[in-house]
PDB file of C-alpha atoms in Angstrom:
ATOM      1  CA  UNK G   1      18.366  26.745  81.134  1.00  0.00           C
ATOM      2  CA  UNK G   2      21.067  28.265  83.472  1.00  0.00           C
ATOM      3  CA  UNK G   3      24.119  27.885  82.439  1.00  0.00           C
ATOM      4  CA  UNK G   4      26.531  29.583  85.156  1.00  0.00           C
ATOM      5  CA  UNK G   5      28.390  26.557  87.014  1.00  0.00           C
ATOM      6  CA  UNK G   6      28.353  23.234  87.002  1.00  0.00           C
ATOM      7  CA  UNK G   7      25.571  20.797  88.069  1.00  0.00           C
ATOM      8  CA  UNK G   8      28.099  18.216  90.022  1.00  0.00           C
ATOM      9  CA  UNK G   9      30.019  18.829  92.544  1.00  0.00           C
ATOM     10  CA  UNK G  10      33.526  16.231  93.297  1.00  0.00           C
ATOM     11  CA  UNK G  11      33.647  15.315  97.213  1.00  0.00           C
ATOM     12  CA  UNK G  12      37.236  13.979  98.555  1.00  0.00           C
ATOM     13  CA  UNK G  13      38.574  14.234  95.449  1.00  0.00           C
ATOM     14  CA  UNK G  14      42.263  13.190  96.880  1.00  0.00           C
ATOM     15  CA  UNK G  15      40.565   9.734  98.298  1.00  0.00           C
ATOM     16  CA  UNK G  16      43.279   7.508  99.045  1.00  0.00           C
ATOM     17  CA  UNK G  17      41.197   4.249  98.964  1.00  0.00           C
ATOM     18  CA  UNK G  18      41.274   2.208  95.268  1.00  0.00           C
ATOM     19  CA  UNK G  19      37.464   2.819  94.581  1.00  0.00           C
ATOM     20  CA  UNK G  20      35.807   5.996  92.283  1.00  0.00           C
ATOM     21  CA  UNK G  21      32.281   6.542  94.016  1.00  0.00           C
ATOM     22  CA  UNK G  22      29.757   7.733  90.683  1.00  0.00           C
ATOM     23  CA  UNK G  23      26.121   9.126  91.980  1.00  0.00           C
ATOM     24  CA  UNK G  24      24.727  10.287  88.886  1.00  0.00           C
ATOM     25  CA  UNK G  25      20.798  10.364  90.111  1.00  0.00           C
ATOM     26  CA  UNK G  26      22.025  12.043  93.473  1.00  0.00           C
ATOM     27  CA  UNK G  27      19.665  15.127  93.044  1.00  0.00           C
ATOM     28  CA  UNK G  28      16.001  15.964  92.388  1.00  0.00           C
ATOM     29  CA  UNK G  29      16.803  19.974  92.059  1.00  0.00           C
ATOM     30  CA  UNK G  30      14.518  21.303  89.186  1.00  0.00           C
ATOM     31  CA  UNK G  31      16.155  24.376  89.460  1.00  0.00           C
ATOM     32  CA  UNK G  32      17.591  25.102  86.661  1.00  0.00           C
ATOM     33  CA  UNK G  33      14.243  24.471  84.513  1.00  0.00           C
ATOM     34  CA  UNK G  34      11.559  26.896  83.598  1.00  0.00           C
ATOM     35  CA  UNK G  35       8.716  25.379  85.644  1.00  0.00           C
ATOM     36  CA  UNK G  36       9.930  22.362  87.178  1.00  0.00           C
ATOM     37  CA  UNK G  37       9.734  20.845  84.071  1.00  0.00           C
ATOM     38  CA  UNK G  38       5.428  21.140  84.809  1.00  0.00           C
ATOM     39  CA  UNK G  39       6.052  18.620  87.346  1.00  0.00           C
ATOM     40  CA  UNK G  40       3.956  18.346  90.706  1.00  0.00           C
ATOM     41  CA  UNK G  41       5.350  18.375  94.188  1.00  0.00           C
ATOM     42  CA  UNK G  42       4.630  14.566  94.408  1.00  0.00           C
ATOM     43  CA  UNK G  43       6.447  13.749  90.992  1.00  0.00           C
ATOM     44  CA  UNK G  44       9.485  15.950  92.260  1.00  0.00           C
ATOM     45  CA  UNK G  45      10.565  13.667  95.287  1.00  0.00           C
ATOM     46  CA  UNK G  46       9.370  10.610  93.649  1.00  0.00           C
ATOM     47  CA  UNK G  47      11.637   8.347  92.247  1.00  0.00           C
ATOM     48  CA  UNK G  48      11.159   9.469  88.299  1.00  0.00           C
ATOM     49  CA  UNK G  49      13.132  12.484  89.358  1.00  0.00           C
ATOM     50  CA  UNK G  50      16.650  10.991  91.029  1.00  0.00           C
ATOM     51  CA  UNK G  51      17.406   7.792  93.114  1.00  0.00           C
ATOM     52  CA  UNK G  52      16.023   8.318  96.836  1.00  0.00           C
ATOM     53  CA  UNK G  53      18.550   7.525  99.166  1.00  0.00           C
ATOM     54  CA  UNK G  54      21.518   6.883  96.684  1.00  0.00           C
ATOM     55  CA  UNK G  55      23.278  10.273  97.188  1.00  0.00           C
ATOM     56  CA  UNK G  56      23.828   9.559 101.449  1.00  0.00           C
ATOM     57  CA  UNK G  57      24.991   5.792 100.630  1.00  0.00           C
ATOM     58  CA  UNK G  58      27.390   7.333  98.035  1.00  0.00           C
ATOM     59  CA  UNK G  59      28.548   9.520 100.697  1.00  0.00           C
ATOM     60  CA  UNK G  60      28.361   6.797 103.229  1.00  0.00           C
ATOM     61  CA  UNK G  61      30.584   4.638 101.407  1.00  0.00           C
ATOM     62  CA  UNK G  62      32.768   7.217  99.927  1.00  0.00           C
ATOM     63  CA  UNK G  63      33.968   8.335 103.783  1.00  0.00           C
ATOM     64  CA  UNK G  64      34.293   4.176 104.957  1.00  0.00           C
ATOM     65  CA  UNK G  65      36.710   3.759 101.576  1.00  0.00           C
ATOM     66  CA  UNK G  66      38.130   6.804 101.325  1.00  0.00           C
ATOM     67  CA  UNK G  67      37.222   7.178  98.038  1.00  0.00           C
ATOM     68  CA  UNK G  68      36.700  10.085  95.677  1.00  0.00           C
ATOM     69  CA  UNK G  69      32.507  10.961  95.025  1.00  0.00           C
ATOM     70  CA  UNK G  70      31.642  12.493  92.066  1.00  0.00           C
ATOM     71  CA  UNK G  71      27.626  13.549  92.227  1.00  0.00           C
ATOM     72  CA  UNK G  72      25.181  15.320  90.240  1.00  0.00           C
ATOM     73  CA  UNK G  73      23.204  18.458  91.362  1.00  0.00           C
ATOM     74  CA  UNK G  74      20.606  18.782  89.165  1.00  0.00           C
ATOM     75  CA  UNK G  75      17.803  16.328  88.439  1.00  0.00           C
ATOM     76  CA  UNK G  76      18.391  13.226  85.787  1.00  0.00           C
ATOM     77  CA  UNK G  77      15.041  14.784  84.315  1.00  0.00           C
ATOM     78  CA  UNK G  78      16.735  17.933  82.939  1.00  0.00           C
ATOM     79  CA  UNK G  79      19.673  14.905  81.819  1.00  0.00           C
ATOM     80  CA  UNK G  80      20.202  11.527  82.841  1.00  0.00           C
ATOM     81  CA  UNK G  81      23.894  11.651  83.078  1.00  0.00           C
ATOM     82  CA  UNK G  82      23.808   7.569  82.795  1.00  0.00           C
ATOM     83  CA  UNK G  83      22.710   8.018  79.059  1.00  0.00           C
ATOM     84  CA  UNK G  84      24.134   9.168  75.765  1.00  0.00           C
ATOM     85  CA  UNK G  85      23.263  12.345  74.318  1.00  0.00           C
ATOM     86  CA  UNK G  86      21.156  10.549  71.147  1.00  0.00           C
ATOM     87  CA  UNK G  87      19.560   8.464  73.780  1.00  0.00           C
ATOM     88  CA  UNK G  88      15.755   9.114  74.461  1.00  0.00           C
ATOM     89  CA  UNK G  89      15.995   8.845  77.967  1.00  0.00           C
ATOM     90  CA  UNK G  90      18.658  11.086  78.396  1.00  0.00           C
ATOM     91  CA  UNK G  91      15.900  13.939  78.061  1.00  0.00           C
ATOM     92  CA  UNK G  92      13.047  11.807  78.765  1.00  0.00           C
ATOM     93  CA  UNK G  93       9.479  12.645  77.839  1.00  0.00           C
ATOM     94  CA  UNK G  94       7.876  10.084  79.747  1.00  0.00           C
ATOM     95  CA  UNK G  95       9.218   8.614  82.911  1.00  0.00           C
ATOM     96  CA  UNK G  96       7.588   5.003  83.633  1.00  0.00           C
ATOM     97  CA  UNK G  97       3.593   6.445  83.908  1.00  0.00           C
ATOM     98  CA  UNK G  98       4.652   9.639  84.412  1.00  0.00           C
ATOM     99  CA  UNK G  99       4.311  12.617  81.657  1.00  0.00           C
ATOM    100  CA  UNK G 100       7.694  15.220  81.813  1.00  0.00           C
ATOM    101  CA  UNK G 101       6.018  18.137  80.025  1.00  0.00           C
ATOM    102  CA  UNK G 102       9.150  20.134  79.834  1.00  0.00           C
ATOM    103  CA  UNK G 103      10.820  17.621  77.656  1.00  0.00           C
ATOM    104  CA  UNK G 104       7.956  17.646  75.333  1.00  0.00           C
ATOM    105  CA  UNK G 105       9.735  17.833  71.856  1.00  0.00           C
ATOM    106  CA  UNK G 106      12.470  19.558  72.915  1.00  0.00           C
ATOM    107  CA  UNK G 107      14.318  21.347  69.770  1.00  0.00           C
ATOM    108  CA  UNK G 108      17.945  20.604  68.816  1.00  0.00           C
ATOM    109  CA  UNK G 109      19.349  23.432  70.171  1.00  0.00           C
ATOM    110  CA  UNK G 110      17.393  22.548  73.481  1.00  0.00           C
ATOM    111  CA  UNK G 111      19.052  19.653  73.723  1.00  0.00           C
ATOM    112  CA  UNK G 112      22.450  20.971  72.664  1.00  0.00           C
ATOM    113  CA  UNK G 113      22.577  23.244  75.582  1.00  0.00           C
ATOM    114  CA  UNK G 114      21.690  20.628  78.582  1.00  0.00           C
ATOM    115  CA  UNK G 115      23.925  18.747  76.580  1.00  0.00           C
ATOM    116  CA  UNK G 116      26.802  20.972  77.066  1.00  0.00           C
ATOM    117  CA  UNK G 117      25.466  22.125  80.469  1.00  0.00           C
ATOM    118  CA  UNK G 118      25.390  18.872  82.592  1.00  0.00           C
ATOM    119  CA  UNK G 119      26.359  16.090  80.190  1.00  0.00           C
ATOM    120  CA  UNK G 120      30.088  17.157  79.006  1.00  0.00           C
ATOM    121  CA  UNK G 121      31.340  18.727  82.212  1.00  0.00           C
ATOM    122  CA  UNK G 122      30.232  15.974  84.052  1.00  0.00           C
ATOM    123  CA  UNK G 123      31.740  13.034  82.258  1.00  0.00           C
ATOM    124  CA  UNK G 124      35.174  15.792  81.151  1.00  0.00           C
ATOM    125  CA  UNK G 125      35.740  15.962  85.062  1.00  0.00           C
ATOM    126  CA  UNK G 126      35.120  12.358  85.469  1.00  0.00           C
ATOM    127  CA  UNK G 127      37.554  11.101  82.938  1.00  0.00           C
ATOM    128  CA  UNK G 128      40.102  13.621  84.814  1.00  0.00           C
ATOM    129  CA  UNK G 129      39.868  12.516  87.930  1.00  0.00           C
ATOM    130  CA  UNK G 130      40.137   8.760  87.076  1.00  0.00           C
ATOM    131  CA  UNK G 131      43.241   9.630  84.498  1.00  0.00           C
ATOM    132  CA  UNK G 132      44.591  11.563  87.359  1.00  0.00           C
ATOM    133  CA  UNK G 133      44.957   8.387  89.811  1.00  0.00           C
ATOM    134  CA  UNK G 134      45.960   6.605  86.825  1.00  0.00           C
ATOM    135  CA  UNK G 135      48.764   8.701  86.302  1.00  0.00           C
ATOM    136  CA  UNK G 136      50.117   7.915  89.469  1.00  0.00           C
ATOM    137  CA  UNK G 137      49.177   4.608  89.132  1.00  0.00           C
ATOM    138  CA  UNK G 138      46.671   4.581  92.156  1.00  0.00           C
ATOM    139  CA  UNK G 139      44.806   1.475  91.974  1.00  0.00           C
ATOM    140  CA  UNK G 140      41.330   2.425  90.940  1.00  0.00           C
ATOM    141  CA  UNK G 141      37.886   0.789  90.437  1.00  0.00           C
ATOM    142  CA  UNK G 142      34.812   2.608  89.416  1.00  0.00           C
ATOM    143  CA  UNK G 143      31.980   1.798  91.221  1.00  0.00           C
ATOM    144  CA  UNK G 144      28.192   3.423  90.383  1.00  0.00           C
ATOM    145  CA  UNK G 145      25.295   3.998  93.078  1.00  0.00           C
ATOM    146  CA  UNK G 146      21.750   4.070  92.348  1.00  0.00           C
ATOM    147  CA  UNK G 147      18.535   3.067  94.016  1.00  0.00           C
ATOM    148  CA  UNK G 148      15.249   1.752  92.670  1.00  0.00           C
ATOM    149  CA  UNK G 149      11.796   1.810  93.226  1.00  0.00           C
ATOM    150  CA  UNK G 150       9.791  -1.496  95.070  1.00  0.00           C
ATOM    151  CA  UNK G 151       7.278  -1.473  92.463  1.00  0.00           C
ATOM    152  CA  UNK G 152       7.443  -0.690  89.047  1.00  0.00           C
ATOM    153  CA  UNK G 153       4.648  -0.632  86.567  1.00  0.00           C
ATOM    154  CA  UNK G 154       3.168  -2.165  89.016  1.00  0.00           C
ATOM    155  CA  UNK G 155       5.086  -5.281  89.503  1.00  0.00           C
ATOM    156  CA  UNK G 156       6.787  -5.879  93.039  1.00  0.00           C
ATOM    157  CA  UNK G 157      10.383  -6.080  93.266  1.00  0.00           C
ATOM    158  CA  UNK G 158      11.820  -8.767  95.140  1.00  0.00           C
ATOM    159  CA  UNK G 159      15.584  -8.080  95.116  1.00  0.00           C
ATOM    160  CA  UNK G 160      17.352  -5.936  97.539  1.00  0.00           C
ATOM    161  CA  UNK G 161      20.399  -5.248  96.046  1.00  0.00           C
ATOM    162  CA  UNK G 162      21.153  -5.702  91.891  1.00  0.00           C
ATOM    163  CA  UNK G 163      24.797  -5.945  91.014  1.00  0.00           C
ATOM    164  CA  UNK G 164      25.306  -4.642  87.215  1.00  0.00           C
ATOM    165  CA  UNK G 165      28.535  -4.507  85.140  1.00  0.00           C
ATOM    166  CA  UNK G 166      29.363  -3.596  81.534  1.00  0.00           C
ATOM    167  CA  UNK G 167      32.083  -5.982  79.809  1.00  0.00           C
ATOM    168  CA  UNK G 168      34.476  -6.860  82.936  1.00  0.00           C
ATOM    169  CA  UNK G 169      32.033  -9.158  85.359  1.00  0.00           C
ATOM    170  CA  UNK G 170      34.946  -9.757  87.714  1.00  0.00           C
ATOM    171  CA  UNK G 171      34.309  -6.716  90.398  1.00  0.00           C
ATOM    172  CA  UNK G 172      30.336  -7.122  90.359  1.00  0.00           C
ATOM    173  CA  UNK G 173      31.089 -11.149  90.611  1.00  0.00           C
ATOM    174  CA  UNK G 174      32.957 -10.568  93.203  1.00  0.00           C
ATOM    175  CA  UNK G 175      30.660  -8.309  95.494  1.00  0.00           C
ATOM    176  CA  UNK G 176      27.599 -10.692  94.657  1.00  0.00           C
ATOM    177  CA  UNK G 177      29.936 -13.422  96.250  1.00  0.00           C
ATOM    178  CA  UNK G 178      30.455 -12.251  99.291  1.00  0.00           C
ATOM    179  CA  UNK G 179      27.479 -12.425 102.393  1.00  0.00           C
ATOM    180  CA  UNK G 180      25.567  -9.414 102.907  1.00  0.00           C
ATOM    181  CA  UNK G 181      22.569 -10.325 104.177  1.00  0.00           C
ATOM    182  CA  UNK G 182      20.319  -8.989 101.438  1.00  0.00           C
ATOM    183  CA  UNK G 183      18.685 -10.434  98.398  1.00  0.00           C
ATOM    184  CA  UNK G 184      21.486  -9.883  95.824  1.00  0.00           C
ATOM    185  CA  UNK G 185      21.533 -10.410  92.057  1.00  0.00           C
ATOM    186  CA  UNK G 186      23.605  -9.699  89.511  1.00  0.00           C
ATOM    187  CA  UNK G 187      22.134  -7.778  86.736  1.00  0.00           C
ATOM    188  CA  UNK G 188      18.675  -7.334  88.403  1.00  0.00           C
ATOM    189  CA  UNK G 189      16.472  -5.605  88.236  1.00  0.00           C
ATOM    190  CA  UNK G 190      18.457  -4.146  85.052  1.00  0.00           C
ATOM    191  CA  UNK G 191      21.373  -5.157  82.867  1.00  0.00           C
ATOM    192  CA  UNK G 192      23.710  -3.491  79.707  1.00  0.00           C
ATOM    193  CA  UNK G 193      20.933  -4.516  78.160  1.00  0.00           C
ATOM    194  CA  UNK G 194      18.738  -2.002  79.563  1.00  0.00           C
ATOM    195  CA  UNK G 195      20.937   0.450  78.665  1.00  0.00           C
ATOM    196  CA  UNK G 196      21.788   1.504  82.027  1.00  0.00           C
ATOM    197  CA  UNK G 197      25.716   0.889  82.198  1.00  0.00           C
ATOM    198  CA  UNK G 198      26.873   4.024  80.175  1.00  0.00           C
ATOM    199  CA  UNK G 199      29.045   5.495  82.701  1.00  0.00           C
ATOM    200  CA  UNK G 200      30.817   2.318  82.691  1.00  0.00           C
ATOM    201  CA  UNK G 201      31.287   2.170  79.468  1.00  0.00           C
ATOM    202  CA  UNK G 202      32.286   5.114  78.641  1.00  0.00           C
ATOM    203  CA  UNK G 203      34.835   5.187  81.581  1.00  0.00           C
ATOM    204  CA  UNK G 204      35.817   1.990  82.935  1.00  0.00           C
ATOM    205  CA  UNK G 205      35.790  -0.380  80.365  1.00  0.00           C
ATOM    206  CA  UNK G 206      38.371   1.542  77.975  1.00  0.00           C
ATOM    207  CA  UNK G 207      40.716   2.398  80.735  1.00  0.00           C
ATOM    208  CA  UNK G 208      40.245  -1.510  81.729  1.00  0.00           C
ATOM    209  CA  UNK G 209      39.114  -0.423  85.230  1.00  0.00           C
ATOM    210  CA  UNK G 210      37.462  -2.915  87.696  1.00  0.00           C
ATOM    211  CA  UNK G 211      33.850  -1.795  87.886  1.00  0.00           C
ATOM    212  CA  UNK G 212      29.979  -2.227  88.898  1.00  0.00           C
ATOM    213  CA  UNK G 213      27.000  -0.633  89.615  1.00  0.00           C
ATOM    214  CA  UNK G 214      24.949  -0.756  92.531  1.00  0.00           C
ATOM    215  CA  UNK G 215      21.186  -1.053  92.571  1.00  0.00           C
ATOM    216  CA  UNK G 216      19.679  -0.747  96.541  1.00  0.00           C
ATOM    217  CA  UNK G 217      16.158  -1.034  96.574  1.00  0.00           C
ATOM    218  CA  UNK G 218      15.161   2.740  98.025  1.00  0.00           C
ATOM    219  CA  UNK G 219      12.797   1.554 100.494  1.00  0.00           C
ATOM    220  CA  UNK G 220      15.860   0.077 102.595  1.00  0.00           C
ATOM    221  CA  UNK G 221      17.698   3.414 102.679  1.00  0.00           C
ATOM    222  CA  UNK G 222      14.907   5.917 102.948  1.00  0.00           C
ATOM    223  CA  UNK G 223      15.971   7.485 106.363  1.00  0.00           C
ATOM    224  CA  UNK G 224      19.846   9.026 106.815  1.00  0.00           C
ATOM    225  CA  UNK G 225      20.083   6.458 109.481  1.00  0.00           C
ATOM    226  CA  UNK G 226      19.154   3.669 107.255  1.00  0.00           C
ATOM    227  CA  UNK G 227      21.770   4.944 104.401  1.00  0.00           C
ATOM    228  CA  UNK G 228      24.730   5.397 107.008  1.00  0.00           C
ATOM    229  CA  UNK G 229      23.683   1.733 108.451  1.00  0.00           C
ATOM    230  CA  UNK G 230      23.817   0.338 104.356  1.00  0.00           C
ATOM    231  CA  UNK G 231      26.896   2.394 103.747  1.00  0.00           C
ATOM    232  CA  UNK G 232      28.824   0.469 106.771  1.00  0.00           C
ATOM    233  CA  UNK G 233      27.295  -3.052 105.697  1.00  0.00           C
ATOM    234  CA  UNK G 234      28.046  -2.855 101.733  1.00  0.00           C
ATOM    235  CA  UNK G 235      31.881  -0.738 102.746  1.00  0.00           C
ATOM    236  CA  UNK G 236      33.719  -3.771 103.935  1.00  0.00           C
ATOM    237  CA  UNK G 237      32.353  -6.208 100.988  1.00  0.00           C
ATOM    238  CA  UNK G 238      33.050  -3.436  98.585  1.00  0.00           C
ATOM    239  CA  UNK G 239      36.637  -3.302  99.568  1.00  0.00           C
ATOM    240  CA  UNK G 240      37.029  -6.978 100.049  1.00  0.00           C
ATOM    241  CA  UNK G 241      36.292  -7.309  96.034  1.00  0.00           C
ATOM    242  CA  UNK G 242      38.271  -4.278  95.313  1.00  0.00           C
ATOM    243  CA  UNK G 243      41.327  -5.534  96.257  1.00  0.00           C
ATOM    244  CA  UNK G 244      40.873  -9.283  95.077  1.00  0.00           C
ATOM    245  CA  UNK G 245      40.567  -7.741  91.228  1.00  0.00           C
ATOM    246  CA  UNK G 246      42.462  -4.765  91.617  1.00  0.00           C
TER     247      UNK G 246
END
């Protein structure tokens, strides 16, 4: 594992707008991993190893709000920032059909150090930029983007665009309300149940911030085109609910 800087980089950090942009599956860079982890090519830019698409809609929507974008750099296989350090999947050994041979039994002191290498900085510099704006007492929501795969195990996915939240429904009620023109659904194709909501959990819900997470089916933002095009459909709903629970 190297160790030398962080793996996440902050983008317009002094955002004026009253949304937190989170991209926490923005990269699939291996990097940092003897190996690749023993992944192939194929498994590398599939969606096991980050959320296509996710990183330019973050971006996207982070310019049309003005909003602060904190990303990852590394892939969620080395850690899956959206998980807790006891949590399986935050090292996974298996993702959906897919082996990860580099997390095969990984040894305390393994996990320890991509613990302390993406994990900690990652969610320290979160929780200081959001306690920064609430210092001042800059309106803030924290809003998470991710994308998912058409088919999983398998099964087609319907859906376009899931809406998730963790204890405070209000902001992801109030996106889902408004026309977008895609299939929307609130906690599809995952809930808190799933396990998927840790960001917001650990960061929004104790501060009592506004928040959701945003689930695009990748096929719809696969080109840069299509995620600018998204970016500019979801931006105005996005503030819209902002600032009717903020």
């Amino acid at each position: 594992m190297t160790d030398l800087k962080p793996f996440f980089e902050i983008e317009n950090a002094t955002g004026a707008g009253s949304a937190v942009i989170v991209c926490e599956h923005a990269s699939n860079d291996l990097a940092a991993t003897a190996a690749g982890l023993g992944l192939d090519p194929v498994q590398r830019e599939a969606h096991i190893a980050w959320d296509p698409g996710a990183l330019g809609l973050a971006q996207g929507l982070s310019a049309l709000l003005d909003a602060p974008l904190i990303r990852a750099t590394a892939s969620r296989l080395i850690y899956d920032l959206n998980r807790p350090p006891d949590a399986a999947g935050a090292m996974p050994e298996k993702s959906e059909i897919h082996p990860i041979p580099g997390n095969r039994a990984l040894s305390p002191d393994e996990r320890l150090s991509r613990t302390e290498a993406h994990y900690l900085p990652f969610h320290s510099a979160l929780f200081a930029l959001l306690s920064r704006r609430l210092a001042v007492s800059k309106p803030t929501a924290l809003i998470t983007v991710h994308s998912f795969t058409p088919v999983y195990f398998g099964n087609p996915r319907a859906v376009e665009l899931g809406i998730i939240h963790d204890e405070d429904d209000r902001l992801a009620r109030a996106i889902a309300a408004r026309p977008t023109g895609l299939m929307t659904r609130l906690n599809e194709p995952y809930s808190a149940a799933d396990g998927v909501t840790h960001t917001l959990a650990l960061h929004a819900t104790p501060l009592g911030l506004a928040h959701a997470m945003l689930e695009i089916r990748n096929d719809l933002i696969a080109t840069p085109a299509a995620q600018r095009a998204m970016a500019e459909r979801l931006a105005p709903v996005i503030r819209d609910a902002v600032s009717e629970v903020v």
